[in-house]
C-alpha angles and dihedrals in degrees: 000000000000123000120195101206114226083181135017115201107215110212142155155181142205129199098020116254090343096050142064135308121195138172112224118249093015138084090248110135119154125185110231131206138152122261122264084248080069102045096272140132097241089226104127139020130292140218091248090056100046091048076046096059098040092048089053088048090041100050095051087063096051082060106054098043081046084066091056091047096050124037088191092062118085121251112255116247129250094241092045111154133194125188117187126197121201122191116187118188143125121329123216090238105049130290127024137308143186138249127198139206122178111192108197125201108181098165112216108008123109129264103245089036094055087041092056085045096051089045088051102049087047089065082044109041117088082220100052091042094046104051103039119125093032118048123052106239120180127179118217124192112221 
């Protein structure tokens, strides 16, 4: 499948999970380190977190551009919230793998209607696409 970039994020790391992380032409520098579930001290950010925390943002895009594709689906609300948890550990076949869980609030809008809304923005959001077939992603209304 071909993609035509419209924008291309420029990042980079050195020294692995206990290094540094930063995102070209800004001031963004985050200290990285492995959790203390990996034998680490905890005491900076890791690469689940951050995939954590751009699956949430990006989800909620998919969401909302879901809702100008499609009349049927419910606006998302203002305070919409979404909390991903990634869990990263052995595969069956060799090295590590992922594991995702995106928890939705959107306040006030109807079950079937948000359901309809959370299946739409997973065919729309680059997440969701890249990484089906191999990582186990489930959606949870909240």
């Amino acid at each position: 499948m071909s993609v035509s970039p419209i924008y291309t994020a420029h990042g980079s790391a050195t020294g692995g999970r206990d290094g540094q992380g930063s995102v070209t032409g800004t001031d963004l520098v985050l200290d990285l380190a492995p959790p203390t579930e990996m034998g680490g001290d905890g005491n900076g950010y890791n690469p689940e977190q951050l995939f954590a925390v751009g699956y949430s943002a990006c989800y909620i895009g998919a969401m909302k551009f879901a809702t100008t594709q499609d009349d049927s689906l419910p606006k998302v609300p203002d305070d919409v919230n979404v909390a991903a948890e990634v869990g990263i550990g052995p595969r069956d076949a060799g090295g590590f793998g992922l594991t995702v869980l995106l928890k939705v609030s959107l306040p006030g809008v109807e079950a079937g209607a948000a359901e309809r809304l959370t299946e739409a923005a997973h065919h729309i959001c680059p997440y969701s696409n890249s990484v089906r077939g191999n990582v186990n992603v489930k959606t949870e209304l909240v």
